[in-house]
Coordinates of C-alpha atoms in Angstrom, one line a residue:
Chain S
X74 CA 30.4 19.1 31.6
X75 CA 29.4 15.9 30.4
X76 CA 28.5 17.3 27.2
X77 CA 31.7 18.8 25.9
X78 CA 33.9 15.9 26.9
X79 CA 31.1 13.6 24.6
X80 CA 30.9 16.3 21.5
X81 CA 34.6 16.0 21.4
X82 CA 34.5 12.3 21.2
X83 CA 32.5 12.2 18.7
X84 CA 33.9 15.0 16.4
X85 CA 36.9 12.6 16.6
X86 CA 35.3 9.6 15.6
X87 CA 34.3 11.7 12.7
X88 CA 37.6 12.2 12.0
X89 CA 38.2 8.8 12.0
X90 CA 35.2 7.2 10.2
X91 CA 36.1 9.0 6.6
X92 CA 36.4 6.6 4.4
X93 CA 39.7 5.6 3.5
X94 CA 40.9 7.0 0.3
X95 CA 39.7 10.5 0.7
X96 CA 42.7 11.7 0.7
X97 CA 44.2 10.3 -2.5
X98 CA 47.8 10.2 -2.9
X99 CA 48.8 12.9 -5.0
X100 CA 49.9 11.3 -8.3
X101 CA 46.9 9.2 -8.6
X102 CA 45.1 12.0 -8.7
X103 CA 47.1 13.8 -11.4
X104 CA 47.0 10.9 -13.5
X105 CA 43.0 9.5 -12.9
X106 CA 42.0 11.3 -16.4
X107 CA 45.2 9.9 -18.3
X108 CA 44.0 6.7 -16.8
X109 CA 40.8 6.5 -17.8
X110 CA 41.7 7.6 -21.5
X111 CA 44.2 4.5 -21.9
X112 CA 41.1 2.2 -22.6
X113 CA 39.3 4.6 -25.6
X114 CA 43.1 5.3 -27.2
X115 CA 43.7 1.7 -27.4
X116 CA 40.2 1.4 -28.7
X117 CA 40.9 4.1 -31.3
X118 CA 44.4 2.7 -32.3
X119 CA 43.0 -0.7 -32.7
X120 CA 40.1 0.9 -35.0
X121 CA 42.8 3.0 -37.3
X122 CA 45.1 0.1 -37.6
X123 CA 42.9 -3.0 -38.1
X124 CA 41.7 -1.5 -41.9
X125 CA 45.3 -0.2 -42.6
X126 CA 47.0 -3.3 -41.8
X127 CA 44.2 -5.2 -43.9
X128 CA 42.7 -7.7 -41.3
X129 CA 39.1 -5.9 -42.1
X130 CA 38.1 -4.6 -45.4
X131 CA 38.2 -0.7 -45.4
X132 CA 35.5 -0.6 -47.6
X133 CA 33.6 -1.1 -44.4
X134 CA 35.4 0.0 -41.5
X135 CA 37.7 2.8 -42.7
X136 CA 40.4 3.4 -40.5
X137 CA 39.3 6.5 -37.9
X138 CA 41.3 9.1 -39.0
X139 CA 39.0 8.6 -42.2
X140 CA 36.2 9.0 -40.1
X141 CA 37.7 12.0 -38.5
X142 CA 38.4 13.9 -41.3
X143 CA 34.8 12.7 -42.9
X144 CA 33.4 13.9 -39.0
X145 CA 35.1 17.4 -40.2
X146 CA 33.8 17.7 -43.4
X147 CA 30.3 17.3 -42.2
X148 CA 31.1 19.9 -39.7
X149 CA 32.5 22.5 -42.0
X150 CA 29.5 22.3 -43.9
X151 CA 26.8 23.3 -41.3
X152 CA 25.4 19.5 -41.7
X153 CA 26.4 18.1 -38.7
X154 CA 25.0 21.0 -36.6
X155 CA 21.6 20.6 -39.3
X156 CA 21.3 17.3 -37.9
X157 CA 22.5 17.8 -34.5
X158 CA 19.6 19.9 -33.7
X159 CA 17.1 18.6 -35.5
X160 CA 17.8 15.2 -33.2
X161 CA 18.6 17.1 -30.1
X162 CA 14.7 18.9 -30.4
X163 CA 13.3 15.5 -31.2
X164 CA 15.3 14.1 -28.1
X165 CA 15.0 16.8 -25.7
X166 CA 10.7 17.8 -26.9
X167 CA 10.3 13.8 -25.7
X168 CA 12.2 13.7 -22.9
X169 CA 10.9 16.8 -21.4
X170 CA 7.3 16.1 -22.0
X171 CA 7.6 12.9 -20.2
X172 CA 9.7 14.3 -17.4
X173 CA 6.1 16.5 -17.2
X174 CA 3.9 13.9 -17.6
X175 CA 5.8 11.0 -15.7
X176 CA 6.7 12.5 -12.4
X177 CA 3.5 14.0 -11.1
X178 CA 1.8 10.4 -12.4
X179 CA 4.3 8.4 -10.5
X180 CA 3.7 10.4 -7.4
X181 CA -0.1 9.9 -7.3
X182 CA 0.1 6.4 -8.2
X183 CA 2.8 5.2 -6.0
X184 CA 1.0 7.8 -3.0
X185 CA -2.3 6.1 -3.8
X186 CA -2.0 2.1 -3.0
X187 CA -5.5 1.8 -4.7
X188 CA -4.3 3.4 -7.5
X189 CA -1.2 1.8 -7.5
X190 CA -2.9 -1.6 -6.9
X191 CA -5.3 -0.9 -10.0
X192 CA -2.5 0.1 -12.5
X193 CA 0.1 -2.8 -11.7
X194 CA -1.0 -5.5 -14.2
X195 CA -1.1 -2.4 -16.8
X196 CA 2.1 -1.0 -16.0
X197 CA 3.9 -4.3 -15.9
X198 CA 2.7 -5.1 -19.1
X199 CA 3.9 -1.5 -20.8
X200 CA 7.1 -1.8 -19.6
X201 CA 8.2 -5.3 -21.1
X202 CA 7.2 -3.8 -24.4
X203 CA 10.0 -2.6 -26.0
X204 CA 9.4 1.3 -27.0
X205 CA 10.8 0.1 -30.5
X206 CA 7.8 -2.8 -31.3
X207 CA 5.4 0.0 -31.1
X208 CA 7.3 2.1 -33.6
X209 CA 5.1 1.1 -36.1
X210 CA 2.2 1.9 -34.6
X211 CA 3.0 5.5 -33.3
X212 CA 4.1 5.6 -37.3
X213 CA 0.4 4.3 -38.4
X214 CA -1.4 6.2 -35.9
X215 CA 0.7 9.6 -36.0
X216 CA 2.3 9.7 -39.4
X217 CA 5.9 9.9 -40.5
X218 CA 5.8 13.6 -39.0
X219 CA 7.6 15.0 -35.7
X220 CA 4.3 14.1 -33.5
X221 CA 5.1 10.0 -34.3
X222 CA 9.0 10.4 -33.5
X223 CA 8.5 12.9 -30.2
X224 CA 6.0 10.4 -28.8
X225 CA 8.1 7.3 -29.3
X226 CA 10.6 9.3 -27.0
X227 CA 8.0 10.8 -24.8
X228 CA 6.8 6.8 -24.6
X229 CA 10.2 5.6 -23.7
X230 CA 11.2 7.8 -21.5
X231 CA 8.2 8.0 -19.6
X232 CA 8.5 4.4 -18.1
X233 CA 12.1 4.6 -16.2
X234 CA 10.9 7.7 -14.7
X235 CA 7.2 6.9 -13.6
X236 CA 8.8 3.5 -12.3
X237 CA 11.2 5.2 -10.5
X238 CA 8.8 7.9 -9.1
X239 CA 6.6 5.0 -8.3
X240 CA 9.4 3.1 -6.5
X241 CA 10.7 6.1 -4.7
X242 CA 7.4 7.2 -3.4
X243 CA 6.5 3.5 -2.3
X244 CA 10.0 2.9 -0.5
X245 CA 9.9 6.4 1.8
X246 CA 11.4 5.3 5.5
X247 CA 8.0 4.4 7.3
X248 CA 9.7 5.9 10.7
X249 CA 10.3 9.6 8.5
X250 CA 6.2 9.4 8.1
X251 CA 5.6 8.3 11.5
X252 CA 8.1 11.0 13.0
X253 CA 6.1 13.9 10.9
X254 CA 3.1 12.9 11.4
X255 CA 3.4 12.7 15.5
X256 CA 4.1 16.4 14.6
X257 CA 1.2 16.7 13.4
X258 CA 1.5 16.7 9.8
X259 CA -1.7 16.2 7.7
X260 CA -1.4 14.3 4.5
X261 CA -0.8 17.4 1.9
X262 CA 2.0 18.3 4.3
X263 CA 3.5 15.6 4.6
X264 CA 3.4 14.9 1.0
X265 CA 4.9 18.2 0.1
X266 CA 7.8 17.9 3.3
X267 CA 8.7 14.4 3.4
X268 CA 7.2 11.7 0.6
X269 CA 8.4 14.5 -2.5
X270 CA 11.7 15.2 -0.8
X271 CA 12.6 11.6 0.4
X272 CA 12.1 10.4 -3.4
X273 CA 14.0 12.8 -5.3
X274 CA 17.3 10.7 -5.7
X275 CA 15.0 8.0 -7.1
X276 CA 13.2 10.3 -9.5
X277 CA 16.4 11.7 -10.8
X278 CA 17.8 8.3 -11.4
X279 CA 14.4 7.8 -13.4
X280 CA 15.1 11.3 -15.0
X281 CA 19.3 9.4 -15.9
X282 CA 17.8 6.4 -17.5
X283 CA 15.2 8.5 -19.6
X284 CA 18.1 10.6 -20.9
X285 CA 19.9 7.2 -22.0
X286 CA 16.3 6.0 -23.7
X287 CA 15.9 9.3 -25.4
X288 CA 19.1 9.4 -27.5
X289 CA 18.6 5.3 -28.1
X290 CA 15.0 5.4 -29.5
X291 CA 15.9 8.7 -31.7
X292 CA 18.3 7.3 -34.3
X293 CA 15.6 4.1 -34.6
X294 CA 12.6 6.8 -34.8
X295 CA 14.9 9.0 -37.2
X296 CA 15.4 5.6 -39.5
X297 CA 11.8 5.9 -40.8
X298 CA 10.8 9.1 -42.5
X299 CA 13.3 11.1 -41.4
X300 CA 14.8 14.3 -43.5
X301 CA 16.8 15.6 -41.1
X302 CA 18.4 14.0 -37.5
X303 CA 21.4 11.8 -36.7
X304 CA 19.8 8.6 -37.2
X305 CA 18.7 10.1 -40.9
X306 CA 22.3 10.9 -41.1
X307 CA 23.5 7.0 -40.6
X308 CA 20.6 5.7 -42.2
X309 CA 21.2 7.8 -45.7
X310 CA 24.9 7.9 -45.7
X311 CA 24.8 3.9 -45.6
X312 CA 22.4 3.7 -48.2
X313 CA 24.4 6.3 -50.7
X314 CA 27.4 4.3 -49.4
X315 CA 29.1 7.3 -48.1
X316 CA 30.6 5.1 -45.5
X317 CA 33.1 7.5 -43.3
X318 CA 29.8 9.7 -43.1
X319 CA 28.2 6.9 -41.3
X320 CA 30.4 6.3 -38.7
X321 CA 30.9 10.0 -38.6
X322 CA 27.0 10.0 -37.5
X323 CA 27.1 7.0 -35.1
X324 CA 30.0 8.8 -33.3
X325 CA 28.5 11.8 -33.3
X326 CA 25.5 10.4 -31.5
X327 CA 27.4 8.1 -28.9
X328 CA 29.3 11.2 -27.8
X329 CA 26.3 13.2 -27.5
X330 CA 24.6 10.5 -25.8
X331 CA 27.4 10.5 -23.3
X332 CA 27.7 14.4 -22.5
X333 CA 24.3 14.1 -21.9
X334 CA 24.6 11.2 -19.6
X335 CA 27.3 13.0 -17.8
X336 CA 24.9 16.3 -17.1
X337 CA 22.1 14.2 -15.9
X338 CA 24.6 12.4 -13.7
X339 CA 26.1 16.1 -12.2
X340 CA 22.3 17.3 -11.6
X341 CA 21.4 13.9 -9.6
X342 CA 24.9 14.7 -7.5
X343 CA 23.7 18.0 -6.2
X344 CA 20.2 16.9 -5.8
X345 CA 21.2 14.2 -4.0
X346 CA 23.9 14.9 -2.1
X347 CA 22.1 13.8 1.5
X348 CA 22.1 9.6 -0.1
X349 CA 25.0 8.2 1.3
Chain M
X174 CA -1.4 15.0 33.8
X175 CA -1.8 12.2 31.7
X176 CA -4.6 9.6 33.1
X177 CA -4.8 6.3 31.0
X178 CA -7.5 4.8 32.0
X179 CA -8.3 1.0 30.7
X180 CA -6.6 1.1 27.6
X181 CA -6.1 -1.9 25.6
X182 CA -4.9 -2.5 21.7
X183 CA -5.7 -5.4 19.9
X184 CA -4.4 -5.7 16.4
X185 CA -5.2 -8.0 13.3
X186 CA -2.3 -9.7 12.0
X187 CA -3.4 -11.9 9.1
X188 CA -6.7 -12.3 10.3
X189 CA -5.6 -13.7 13.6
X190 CA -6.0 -10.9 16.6
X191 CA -3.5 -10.0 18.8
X192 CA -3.6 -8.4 22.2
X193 CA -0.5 -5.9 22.5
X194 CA -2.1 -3.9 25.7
X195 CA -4.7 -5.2 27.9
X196 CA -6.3 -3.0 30.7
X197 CA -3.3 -0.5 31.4
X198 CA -4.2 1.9 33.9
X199 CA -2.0 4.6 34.9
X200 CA -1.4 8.3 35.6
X201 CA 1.7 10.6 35.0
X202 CA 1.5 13.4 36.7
X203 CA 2.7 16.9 35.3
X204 CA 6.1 17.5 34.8
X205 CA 7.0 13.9 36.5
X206 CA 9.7 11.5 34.7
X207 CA 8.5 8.1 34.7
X208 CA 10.3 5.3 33.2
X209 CA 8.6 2.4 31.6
X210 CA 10.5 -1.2 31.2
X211 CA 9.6 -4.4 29.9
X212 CA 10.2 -7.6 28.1
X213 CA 11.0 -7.3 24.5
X214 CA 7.6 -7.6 22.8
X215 CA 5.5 -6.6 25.5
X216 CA 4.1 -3.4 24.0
X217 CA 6.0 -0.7 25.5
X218 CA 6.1 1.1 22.2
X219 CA 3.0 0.4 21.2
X220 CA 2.0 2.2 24.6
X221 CA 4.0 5.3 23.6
X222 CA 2.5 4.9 20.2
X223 CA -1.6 5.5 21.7
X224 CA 0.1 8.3 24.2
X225 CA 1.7 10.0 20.8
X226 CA -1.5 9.9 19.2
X227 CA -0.2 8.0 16.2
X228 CA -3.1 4.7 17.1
X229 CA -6.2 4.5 18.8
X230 CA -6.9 2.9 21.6
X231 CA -9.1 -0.4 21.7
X232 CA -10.9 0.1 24.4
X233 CA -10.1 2.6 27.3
X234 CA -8.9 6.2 26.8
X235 CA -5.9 8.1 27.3
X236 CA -6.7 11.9 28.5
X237 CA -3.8 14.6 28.6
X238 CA -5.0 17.7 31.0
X239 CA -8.6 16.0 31.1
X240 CA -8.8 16.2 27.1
X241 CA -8.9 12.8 25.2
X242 CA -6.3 12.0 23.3
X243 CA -7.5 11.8 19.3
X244 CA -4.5 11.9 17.1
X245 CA -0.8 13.3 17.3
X246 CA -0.4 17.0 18.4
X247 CA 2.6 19.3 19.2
X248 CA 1.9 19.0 22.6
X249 CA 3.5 16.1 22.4
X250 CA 7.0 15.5 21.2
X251 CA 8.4 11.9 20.5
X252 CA 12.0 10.8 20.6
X253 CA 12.1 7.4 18.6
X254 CA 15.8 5.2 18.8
X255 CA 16.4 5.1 15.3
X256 CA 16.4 9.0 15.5
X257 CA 14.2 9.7 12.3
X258 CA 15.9 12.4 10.8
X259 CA 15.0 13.6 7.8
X260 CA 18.2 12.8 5.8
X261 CA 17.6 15.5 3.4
X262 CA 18.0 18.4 6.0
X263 CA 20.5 20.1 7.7
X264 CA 20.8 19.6 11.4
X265 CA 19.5 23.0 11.9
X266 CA 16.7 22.5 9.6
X267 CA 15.6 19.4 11.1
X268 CA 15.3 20.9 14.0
X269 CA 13.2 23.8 12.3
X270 CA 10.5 21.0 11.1
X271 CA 8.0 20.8 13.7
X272 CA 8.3 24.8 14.2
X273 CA 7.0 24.8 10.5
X274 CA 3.7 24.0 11.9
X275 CA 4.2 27.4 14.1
X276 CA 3.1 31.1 13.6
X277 CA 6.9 31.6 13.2
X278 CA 8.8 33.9 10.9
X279 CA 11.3 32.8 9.3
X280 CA 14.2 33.9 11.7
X281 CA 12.1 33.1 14.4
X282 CA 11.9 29.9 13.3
X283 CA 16.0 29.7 12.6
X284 CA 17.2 31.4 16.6
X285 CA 14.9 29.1 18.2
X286 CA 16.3 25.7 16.2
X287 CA 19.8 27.4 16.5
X288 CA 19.2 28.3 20.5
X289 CA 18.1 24.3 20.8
X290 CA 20.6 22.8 19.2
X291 CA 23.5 24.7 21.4
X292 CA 20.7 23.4 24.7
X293 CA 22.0 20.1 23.6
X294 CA 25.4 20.5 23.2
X295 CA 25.7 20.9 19.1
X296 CA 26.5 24.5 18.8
X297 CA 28.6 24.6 15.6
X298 CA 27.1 21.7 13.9
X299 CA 23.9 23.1 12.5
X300 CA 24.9 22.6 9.2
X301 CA 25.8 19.0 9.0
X302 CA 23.8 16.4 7.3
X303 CA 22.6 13.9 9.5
X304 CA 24.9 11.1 7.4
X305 CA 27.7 13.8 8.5
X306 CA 27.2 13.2 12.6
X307 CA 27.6 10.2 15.0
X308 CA 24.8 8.3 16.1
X309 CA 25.2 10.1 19.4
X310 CA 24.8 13.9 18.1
X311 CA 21.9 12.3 15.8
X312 CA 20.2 11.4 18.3
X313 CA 20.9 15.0 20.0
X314 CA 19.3 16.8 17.4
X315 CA 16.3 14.7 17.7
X316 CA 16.0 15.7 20.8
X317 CA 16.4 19.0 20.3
X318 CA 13.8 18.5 17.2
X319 CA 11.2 17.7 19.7
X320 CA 12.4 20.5 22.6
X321 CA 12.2 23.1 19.9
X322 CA 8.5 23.3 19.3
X323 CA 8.2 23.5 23.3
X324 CA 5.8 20.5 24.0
X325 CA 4.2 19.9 27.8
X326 CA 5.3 16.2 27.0
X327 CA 8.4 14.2 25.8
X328 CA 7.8 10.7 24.4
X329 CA 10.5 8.8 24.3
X330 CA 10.8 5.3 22.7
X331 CA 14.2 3.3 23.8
X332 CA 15.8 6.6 22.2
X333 CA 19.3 5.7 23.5
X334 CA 19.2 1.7 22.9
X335 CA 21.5 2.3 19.7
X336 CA 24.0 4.2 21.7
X337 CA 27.3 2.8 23.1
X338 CA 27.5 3.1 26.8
X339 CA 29.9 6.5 27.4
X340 CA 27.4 8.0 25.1
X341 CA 24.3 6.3 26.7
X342 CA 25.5 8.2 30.1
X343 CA 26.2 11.5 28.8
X344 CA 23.0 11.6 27.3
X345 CA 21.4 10.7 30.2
X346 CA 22.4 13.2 32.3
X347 CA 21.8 15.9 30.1
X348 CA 18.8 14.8 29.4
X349 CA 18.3 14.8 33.6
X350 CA 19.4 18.5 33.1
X351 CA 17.2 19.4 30.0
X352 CA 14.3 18.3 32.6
X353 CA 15.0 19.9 35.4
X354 CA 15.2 23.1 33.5
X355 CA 12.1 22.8 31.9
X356 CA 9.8 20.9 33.8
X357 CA 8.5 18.7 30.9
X358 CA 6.5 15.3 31.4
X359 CA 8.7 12.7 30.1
X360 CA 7.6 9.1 29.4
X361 CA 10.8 7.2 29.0
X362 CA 10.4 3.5 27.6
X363 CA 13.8 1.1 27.8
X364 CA 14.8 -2.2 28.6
X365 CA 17.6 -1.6 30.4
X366 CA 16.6 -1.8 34.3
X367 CA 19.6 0.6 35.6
X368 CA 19.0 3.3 32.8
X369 CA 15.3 3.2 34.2
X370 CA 16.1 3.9 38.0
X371 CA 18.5 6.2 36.9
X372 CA 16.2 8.3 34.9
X373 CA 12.7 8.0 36.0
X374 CA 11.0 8.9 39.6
X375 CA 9.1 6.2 39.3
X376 CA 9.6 3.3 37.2
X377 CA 6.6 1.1 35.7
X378 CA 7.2 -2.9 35.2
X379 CA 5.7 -4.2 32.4
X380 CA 4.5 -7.7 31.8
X381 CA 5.2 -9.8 29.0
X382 CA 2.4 -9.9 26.2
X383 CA -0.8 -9.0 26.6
X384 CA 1.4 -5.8 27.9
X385 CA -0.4 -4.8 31.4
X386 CA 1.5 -2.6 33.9
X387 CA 3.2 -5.1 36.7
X388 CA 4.0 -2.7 39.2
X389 CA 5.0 0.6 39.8
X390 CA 7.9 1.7 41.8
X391 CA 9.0 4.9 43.3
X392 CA 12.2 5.6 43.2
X393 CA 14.1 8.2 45.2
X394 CA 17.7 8.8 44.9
X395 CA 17.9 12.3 46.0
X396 CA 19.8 14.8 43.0
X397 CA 20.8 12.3 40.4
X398 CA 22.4 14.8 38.1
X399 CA 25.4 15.1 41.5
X400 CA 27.9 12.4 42.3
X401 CA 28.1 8.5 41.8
X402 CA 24.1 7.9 42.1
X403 CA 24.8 4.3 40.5
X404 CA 27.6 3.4 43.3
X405 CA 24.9 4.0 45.6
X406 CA 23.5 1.2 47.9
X407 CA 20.2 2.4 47.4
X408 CA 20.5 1.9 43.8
X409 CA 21.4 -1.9 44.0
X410 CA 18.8 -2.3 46.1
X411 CA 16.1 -1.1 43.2
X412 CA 17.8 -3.1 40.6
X413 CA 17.3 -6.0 42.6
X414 CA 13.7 -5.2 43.1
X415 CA 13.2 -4.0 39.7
X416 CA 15.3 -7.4 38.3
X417 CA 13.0 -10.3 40.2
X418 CA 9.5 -8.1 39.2
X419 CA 10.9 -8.7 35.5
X420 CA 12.5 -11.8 35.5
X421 CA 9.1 -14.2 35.6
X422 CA 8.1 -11.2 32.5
X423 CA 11.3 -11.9 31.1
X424 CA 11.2 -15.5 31.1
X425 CA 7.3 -15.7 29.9
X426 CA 8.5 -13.6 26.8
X427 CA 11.2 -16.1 26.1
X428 CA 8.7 -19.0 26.3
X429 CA 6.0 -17.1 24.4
X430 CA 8.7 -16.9 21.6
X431 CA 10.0 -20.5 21.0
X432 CA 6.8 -21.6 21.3
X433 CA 5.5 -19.0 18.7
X434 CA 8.8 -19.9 16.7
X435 CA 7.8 -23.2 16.8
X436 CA 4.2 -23.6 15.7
X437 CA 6.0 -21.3 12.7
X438 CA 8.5 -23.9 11.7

């Protein structure tokens, strides 16, 4: 039995192939999330101790536990969540729409070389203008209202994820297509079993970047016209010189742009879990 | 019974043409393993290619049971060497794809994938990810992939070139074994003479480009699957043949090359 001898061979070179460091030594391990903290403590100590020991003006940069305790405040009061949502439906209303409108675009153009062909210069174009230089615009054409600030989000996010659709749908293993279609796939089919599934890591990294564009345009978009939102938040509280409150704002948003980042990053794990 | 009957493929690259197959004439009959070898470049896939449907002739036709051939089919199933697995999917489940096409239900569909993979020796690893398996049992379940949907013919393009040789010889046999039991048509395309005599009935010498069959030899070693067939006198004696018909090829090819390599640089 030629064929037992071989399967046991090669379950062995399984075996053999992990990659080293699988299996971490035990104390590493444990102490991966103390190690990764060291960087943002230090960060954090330098902040609280450069305004007390006086080497920045506090005026400015108030030492964090300021910040902290002004962070509180603005919790306690039911603002923070006030602007918390308001941004979060701005963020997640843009980001959604384009994850709608992006995806099945990016499919037909990068499954249609014509199309593709015809839309390049365009598309090129688009893309090296910044989201934010059209601000303005959106402002002028849509007012100061929600519609202006959704649609600068909906516009930025739309181009890492059409460009990544695009891309994925574009770079699918020619031999995958050949091998389904000597089994006689026809186009739809082959569509629906192998160009969609073989791009999916590729649109989800798309779908990562758009989550990192839709936090980044907000607090510009929430600068102009704004009554409620994060960036409203940082804008206002530097303008009535409520400075703690600022910073209280700015970290507010950097965390929230990182939980989110995080989330995005867990779905394109378990979507993905075939890329090597 | 596969007749192929003048076939030629000429292909534009950049403007330029270029023969790949020029008046190939040959028949395969049903349930026969033939073996095809050749000089690198000589269009021994692109052979495989018009048999799997997947390119049209240029002149010349290729009929399977009397029927032109006019695109691919599940009749046919074909075994390429860099596997093509569908990374995605579960062993099991890439095994299931071409029975997708089938009147199956769904458990239908999963006992005959399951029953295929055990045929080949992977009983227990229907759940691995093709990233998760050697390039041995990778290639297994493409085999088992194109067993499963039960075609009259197996196409298979240099499918064990990748393979190190222990591997190599334990897939050969049991692919010598998966024949015999099921009495498929196999076309078998490699570069390696000995793999050829040991696999085919007959094997067809190919010459360098434009790809036109050489010769065709018939090669009978009695029950290959039983004892030390390569040992045999017999089977020097075709590799010896089989060398000196594809030395000149071999050599042409070479030449062909450096002189295409040097009208490049």
């Amino acid at each position: 039995m030629a064929s037992l001898t071989e399967t046991r061979a090669d379950t062995t070179g399984i075996v053999a192939d992990e990659p080293p460091g699988v299996r971490r030594r035990a104390p590493y391990r444990t102490l991966a999330p103390a190690r990764r903290s060291i960087a943002i403590v230090v960060l954090l100590l330098v902040w609280e101790l450069l305004p007390r020991l006086s080497f920045v003006d506090a005026t400015f940069l108030p030492p964090f536990s300021d910040v902290a305790v002004a962070w509180y405040d603005l919790l306690r009061s039911g603002e923070l969540a006030e602007h918390t949502q308001a941004s979060l439906v701005r963020s997640l209303a843009g980001f959604g729409l384009a994850i709608v409108v992006a995806i099945p675009l990016g499919l037909v153009i990068g499954w249609y070389r014509p199309v593709a062909e015809l839309l390049n210069p365009v598309l090129e174009l688009f893309r090296n203008t910044a989201a934010l230089a059209l601000l303005p615009v959106f402002v002028l054409i849509l007012g100061l209202g929600e519609t202006s600030k959704i649609s600068i989000i909906l516009y930025a996010c739309t181009w890492p994820i059409l460009l990544n659709t695009i891309n994925g749908v574009k770079t699918v293993d020619p031999l995958l297509i050949k091998s389904a279609r000597s089994m006689g796939l026809g186009a739809l089919r082959l569509f629906q079993k192998v160009i969609l599934p073989a791009s999916v890591p590729a649109i989800f990294t798309g779908i990562r970047l758009a989550g990192a564009y839709s936090i980044l345009v907000l607090v510009a978009a929430e600068m102009v016209g704004a009554k409620a939102g994060l960036g409203y938040l940082i804008n206002h509280s530097q303008f009535n010189f409520a400075v703690p409150d600022m910073y209280a704002g700015i970290v507010t948003i950097s965390v929230l742009g990182l939980l989110f980042n995080q989330l995005l990053l867990r779905l394109e794990g378990r979507f993905s879990t075939w890329r090597l | 019974m596969i007749r192929i009957e003048g076939v030629g493929k000429v292909f534009d690259v950049r403007g330029e043409s270029f023969t790949a197959l020029q008046d190939i004439d040959l028949e395969i009959r049903t349930g026969e393993f033939l073996a095809v070898v050749g000089p690198s470049g000589c269009g021994k896939s692109t052979l495989l290619d018009l048999l799997g449907g997947l390119s049209e002739p240029t002149s010349g036709r290729i009929l399977l049971d009397g029927v032109p051939v006019t695109g691919p089919g599940l009749d046919r199933g074909v075994v390429f060497q860099q596997y093509a697995l569908f990374p995605w999917r579960t062993a099991v489940a890439n095994v299931e794809f071409g029975l997708e096409g089938k009147n199956l239900s769904k458990r239908e569909r999963r006992e005959r994938a399951r029953h295929h993979l055990s045929l080949v020796g992977l009983s227990g690893f229907e759940d691995r990810y093709p990233h998760e398996l050697s390039g041995g049992m990778r290639q297994r379940v493409a085999i088992a992939r194109s067993l499963a949907f039960d075609p009259d013919v197996l196409l298979m393009d240099e499918p064990y070139a990748a393979l190190d040789a222990q591997t190599r010889e334990s897939l050969q046999d049991e692919l010598l074994r998966i024949w015999e039991r099921t009495g498929k048509t196999v076309v078998f395309i490699t570069h390696g003479i000995e793999e050829a005599i040991y696999l085919g009935e007959r094997v067809a010498v190919m010459t360098s480009r434009p790809g036109r069959i050489k010769h065709v030899v018939p090669v009978s070693l009695g029950r290959r699957t039983e004892g030390e067939v390569r040992a045999a006198p017999e089977f020097g004696r075709y590799r010896r043949e089989l060398a000196s018909l594809l030395r000149d090829e071999v050599e042409r090819a070479r030449i062909q090359e450096l002189r295409e390599v040097a009208s490049v640089g």
